[in-house]
Tab-separated table of C-alpha atoms and ligand atoms in Angstrom:
chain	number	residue	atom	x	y	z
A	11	UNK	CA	119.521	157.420	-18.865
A	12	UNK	CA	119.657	161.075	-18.879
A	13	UNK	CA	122.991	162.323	-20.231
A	14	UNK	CA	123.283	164.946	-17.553
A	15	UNK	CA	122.434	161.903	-14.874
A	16	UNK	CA	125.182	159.549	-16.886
A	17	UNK	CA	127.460	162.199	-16.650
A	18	UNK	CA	127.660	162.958	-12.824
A	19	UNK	CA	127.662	158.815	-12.677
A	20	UNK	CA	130.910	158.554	-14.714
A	21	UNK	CA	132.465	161.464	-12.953
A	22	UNK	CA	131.392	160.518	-9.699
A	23	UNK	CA	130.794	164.536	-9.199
A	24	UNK	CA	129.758	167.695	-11.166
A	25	UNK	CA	130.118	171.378	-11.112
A	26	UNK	CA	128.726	173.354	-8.136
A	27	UNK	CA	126.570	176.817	-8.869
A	28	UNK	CA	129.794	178.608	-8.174
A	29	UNK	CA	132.006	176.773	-10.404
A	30	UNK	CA	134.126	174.387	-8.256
A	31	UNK	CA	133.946	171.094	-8.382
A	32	UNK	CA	132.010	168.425	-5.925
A	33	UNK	CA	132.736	165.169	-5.684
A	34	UNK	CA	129.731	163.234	-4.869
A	35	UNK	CA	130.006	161.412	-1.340
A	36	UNK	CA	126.272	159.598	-0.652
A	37	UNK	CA	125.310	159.201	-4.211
A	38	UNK	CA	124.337	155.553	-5.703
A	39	UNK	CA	126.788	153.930	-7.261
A	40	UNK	CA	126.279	153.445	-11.702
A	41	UNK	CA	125.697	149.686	-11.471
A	42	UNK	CA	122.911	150.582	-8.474
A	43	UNK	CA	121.658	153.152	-11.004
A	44	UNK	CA	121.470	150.437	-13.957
A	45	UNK	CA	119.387	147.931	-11.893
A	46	UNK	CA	116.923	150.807	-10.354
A	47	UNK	CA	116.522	151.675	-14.328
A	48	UNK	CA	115.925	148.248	-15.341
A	49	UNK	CA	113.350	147.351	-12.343
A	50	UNK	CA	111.459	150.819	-13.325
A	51	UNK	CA	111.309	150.168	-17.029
A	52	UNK	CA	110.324	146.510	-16.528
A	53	UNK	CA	107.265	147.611	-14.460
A	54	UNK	CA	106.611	151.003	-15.589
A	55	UNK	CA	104.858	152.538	-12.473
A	56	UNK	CA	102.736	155.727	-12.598
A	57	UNK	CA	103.805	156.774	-8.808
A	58	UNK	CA	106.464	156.940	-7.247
A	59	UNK	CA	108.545	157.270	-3.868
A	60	UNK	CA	111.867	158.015	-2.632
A	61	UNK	CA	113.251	158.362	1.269
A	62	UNK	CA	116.541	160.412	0.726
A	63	UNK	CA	117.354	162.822	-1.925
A	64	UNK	CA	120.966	164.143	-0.582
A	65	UNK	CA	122.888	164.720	-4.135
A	66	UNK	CA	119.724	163.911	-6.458
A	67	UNK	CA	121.724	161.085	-8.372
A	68	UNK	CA	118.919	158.474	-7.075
A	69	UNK	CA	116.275	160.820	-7.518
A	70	UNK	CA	117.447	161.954	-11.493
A	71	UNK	CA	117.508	158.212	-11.865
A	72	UNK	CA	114.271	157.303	-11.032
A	73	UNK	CA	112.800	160.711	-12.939
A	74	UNK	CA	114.737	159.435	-15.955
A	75	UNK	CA	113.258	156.440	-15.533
A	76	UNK	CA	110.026	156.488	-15.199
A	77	UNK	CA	107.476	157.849	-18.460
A	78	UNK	CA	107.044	161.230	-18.716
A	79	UNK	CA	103.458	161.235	-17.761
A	80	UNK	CA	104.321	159.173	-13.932
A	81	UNK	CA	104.489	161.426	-11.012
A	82	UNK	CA	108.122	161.140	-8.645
A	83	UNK	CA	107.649	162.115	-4.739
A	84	UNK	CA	110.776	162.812	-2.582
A	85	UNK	CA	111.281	163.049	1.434
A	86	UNK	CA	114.202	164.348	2.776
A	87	UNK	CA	114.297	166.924	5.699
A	88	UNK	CA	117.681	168.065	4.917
A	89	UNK	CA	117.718	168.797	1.369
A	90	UNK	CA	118.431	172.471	1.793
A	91	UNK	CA	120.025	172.740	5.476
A	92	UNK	CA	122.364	169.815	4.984
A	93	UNK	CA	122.591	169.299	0.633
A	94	UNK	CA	122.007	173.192	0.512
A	95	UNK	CA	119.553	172.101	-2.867
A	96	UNK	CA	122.176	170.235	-4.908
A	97	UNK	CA	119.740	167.227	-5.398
A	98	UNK	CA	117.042	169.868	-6.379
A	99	UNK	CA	119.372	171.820	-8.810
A	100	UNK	CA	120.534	169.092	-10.570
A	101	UNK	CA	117.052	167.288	-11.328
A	102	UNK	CA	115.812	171.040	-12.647
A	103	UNK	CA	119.101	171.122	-14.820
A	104	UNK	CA	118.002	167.852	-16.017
A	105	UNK	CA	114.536	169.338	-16.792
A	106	UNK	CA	112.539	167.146	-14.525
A	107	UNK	CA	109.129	169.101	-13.385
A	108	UNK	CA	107.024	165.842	-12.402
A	109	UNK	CA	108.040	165.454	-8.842
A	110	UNK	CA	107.703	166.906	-5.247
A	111	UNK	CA	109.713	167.393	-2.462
A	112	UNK	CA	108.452	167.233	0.774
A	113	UNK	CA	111.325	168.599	3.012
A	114	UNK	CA	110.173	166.408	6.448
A	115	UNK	CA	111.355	163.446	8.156
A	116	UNK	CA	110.237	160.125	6.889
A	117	UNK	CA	108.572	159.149	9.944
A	118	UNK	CA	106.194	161.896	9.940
A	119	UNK	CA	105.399	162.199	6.154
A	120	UNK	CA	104.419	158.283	5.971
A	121	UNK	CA	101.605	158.460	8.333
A	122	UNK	CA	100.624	160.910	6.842
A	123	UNK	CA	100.818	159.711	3.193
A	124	UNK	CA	98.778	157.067	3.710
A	125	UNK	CA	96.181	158.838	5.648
A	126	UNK	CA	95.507	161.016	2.506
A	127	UNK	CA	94.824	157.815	0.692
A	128	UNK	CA	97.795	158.178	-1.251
A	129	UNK	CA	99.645	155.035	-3.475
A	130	UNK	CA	102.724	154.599	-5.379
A	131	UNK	CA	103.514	151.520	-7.728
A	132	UNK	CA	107.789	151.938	-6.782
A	133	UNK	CA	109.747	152.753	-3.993
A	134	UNK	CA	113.328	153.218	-3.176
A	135	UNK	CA	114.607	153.510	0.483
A	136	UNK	CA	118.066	155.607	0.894
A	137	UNK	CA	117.558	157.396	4.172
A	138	UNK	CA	118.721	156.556	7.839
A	139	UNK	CA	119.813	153.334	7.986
A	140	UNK	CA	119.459	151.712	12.059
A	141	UNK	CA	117.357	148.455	11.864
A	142	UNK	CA	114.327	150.312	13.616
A	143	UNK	CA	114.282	153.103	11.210
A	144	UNK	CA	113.749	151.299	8.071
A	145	UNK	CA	111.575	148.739	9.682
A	146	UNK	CA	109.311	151.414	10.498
A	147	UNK	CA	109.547	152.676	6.729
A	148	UNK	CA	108.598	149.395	5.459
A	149	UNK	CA	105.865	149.266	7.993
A	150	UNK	CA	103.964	152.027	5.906
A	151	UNK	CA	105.836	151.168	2.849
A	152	UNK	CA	103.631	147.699	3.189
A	153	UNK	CA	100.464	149.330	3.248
A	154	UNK	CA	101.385	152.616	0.426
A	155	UNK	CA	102.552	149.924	-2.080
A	156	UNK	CA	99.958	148.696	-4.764
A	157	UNK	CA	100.432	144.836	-5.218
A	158	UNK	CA	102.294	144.131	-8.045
A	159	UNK	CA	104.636	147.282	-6.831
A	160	UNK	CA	108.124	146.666	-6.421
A	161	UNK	CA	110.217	148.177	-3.099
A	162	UNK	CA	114.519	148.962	-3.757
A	163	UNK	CA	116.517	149.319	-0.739
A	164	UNK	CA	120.473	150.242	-0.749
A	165	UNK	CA	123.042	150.110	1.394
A	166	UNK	CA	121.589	146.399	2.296
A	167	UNK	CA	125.026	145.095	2.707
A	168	UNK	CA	124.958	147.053	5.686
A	169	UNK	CA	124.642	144.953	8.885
A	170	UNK	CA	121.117	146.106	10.439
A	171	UNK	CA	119.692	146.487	6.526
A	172	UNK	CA	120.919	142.923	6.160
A	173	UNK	CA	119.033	141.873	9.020
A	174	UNK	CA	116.101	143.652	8.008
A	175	UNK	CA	116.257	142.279	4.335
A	176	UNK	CA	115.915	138.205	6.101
A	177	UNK	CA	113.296	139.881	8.181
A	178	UNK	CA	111.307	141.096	5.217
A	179	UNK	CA	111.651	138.128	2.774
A	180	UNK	CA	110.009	135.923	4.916
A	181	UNK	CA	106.763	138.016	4.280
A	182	UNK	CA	104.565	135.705	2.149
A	183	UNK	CA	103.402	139.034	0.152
A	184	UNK	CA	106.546	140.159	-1.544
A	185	UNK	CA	109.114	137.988	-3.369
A	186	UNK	CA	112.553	139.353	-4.055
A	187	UNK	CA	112.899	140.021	-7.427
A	188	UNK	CA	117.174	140.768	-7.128
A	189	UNK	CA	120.089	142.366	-5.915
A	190	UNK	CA	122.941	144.214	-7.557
A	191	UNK	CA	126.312	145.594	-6.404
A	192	UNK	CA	129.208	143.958	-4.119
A	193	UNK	CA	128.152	142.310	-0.906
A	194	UNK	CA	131.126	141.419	0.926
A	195	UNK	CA	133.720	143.982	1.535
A	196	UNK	CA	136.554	141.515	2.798
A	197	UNK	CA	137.365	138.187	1.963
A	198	UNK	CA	137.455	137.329	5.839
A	199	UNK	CA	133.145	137.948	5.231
A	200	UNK	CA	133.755	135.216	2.511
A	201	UNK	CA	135.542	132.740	4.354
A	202	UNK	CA	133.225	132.744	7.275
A	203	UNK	CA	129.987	132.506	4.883
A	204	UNK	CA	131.819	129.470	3.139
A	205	UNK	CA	132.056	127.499	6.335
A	206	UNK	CA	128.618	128.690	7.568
A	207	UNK	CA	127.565	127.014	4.656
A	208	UNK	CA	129.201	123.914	5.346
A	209	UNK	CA	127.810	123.952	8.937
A	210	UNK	CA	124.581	124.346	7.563
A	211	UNK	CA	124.622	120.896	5.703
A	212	UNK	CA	126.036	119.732	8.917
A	213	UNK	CA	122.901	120.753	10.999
A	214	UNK	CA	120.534	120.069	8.001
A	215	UNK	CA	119.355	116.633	9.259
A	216	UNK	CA	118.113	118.015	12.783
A	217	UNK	CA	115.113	120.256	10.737
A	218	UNK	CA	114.735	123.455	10.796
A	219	UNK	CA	113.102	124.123	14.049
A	220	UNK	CA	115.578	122.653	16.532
A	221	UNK	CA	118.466	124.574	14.020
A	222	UNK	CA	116.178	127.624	14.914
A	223	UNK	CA	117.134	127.264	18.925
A	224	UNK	CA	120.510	126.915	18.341
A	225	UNK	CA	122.095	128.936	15.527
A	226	UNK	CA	121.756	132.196	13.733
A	227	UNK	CA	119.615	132.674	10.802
A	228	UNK	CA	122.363	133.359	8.499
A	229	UNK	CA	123.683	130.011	9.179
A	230	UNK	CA	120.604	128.525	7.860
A	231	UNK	CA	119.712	130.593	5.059
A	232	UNK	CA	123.110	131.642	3.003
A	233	UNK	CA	122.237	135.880	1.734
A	234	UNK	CA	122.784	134.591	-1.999
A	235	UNK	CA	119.604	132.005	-1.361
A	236	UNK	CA	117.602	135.100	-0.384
A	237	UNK	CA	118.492	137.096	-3.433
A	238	UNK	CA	119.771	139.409	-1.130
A	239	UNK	CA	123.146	139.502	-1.724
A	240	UNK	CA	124.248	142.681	-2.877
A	241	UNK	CA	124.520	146.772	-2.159
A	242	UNK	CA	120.966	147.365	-3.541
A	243	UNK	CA	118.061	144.786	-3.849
A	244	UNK	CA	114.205	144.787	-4.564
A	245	UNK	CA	111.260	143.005	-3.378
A	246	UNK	CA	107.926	142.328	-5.343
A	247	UNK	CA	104.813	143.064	-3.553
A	248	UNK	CA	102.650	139.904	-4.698
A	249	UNK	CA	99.994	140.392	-2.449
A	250	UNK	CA	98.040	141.802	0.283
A	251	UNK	CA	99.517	141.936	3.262
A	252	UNK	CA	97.087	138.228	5.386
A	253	UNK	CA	99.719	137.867	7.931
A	254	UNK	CA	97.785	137.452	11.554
A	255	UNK	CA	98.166	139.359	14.230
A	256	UNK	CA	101.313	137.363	16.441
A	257	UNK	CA	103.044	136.735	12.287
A	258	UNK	CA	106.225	135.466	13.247
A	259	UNK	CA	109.088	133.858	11.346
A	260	UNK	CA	112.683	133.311	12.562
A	261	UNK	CA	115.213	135.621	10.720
B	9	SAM	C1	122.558	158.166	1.479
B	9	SAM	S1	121.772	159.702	1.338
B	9	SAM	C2	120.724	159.482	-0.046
B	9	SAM	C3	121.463	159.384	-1.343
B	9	SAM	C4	120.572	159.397	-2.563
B	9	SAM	N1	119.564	158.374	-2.510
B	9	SAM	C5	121.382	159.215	-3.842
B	9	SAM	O1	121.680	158.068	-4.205
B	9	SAM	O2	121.729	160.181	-4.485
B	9	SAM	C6	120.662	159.663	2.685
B	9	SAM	C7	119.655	160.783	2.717
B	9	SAM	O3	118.641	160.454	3.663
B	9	SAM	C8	118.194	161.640	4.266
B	9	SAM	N2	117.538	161.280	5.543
B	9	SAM	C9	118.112	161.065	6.739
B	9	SAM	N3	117.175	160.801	7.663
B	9	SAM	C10	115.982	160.827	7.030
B	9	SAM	C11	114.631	160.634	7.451
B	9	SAM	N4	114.340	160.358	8.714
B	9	SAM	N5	113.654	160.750	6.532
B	9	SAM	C12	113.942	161.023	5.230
B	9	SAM	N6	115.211	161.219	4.772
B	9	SAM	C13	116.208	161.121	5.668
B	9	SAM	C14	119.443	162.481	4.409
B	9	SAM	O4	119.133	163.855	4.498
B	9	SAM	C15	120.199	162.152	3.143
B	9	SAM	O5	119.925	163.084	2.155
């Protein structure tokens, strides 16, 4: 990794323009850093894609990552009125020059990404987190990924990304390739997915479609079975996307 990048991860801040000192507050953690690394250089993509930029620590990441010769493309509409450029600024003191920012919401530079005809071999998803939001980024996401492209989400520990995560692994195009970083913040989480497991031998012999009316997915299907039991995790895009039009699969 960069040294600069490796730097700001072991400090967990760096030194502002004006000389004070900022501690970072959105950033990835260095273990989420270590498995984005080791995704990118395991599949060594040409192009790119990130959804939110805030400090830059994801972004000089990925540009560290990738070969010198891929291209990096960042969204986030509030890189200057909210970060006031930090993310910027620190991937130029890094000496990255093969990316873009485009300063706009997600939900209108999609559409129009793939309109243009435009595809990207990796993407990592770090912007608004609600259920609804991200489902709509994978909506596009699905269609700008090459197959054989690989799709990171954080903050997946996070209730509504959770949910999204059991929605999206039941897509027979992408396989989860893993997850890194702590899942449950109390050991009260633990206890209850210990006995949900239990329950769920209890209820195995009815099949999975009665177990369907009656309890919630996560009794059925423990996170860790999913490979989805972390802070960060990544999906595989295996294939084109054959699902029919009423797809459905209980999650
Ligand atoms: C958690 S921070 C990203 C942290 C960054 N990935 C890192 O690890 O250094 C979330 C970012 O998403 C951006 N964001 C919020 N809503 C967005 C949207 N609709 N489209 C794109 N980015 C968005 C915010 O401006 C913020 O910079």
């Amino acid at each position: 990794m960069h040294s600069f990048t490796a730097q700001i991860l072991e400090k967990n801040g760096f030194i502002l323009e004006n000389g004070d000192w900022y501690s970072l507050t959105s950033a990835i953690s260095k273990n989420e850093a270590l498995f984005i690394k080791e995704i990118i250089s395991n599949s060594n993509p040409q192009s790119t894609l990130e959804i939110g930029c805030a400090e830059g620590v994801s972004s000089m990441v990925i540009c560290s990552s990738i070969s010198p010769n891929a291209h990096h493309t960042i969204l986030d509409p509030n890189q200057y009125l909210e970060w006031k450029g930090m993310g910027i600024r620190n991937l130029k003191e890094c000496g990255f020059s093969n990316f873009d920012l485009i300063e706009d919401y997600s939900e209108f530079t999609l559409p129009t990404l793939l309109k243009s005809g435009k595809r990207f071999d990796f993407v990592f998803v770090d912007g608004w987190h609600t259920f609804d939001h991200v489902l709509m980024e994978f909506l596009y996401i699905n269609r700008l990924l090459n197959v054989g492209g690989v799709v990171v989400f954080d903050d997946v520990a996070l209730p509504p990304l959770n949910k999204l995560m059991r929605y999206i692994s039941n897509y027979p195009n992408y396989v989860p390739i893993g997850s890194a970083g702590p899942f449950y913040e109390s050991n009260s989480r633990k206890v209850l997915d210990y006995f949900k497991r239990m329950i769920s031998y209890i209820i195995l012999p009815f099949g999975r479609k009665i177990n369907n009316e009656f309890f919630d997915d996560t009794v059925l299907r423990s996170n860790s079975s999913l490979k989805i039991n972390g802070s960060i995790c990544a999906f595989k895009k295996i294939d084109d996307d054959k699902r029919g039009w009423a797809w459905y699969k209980h999650f």
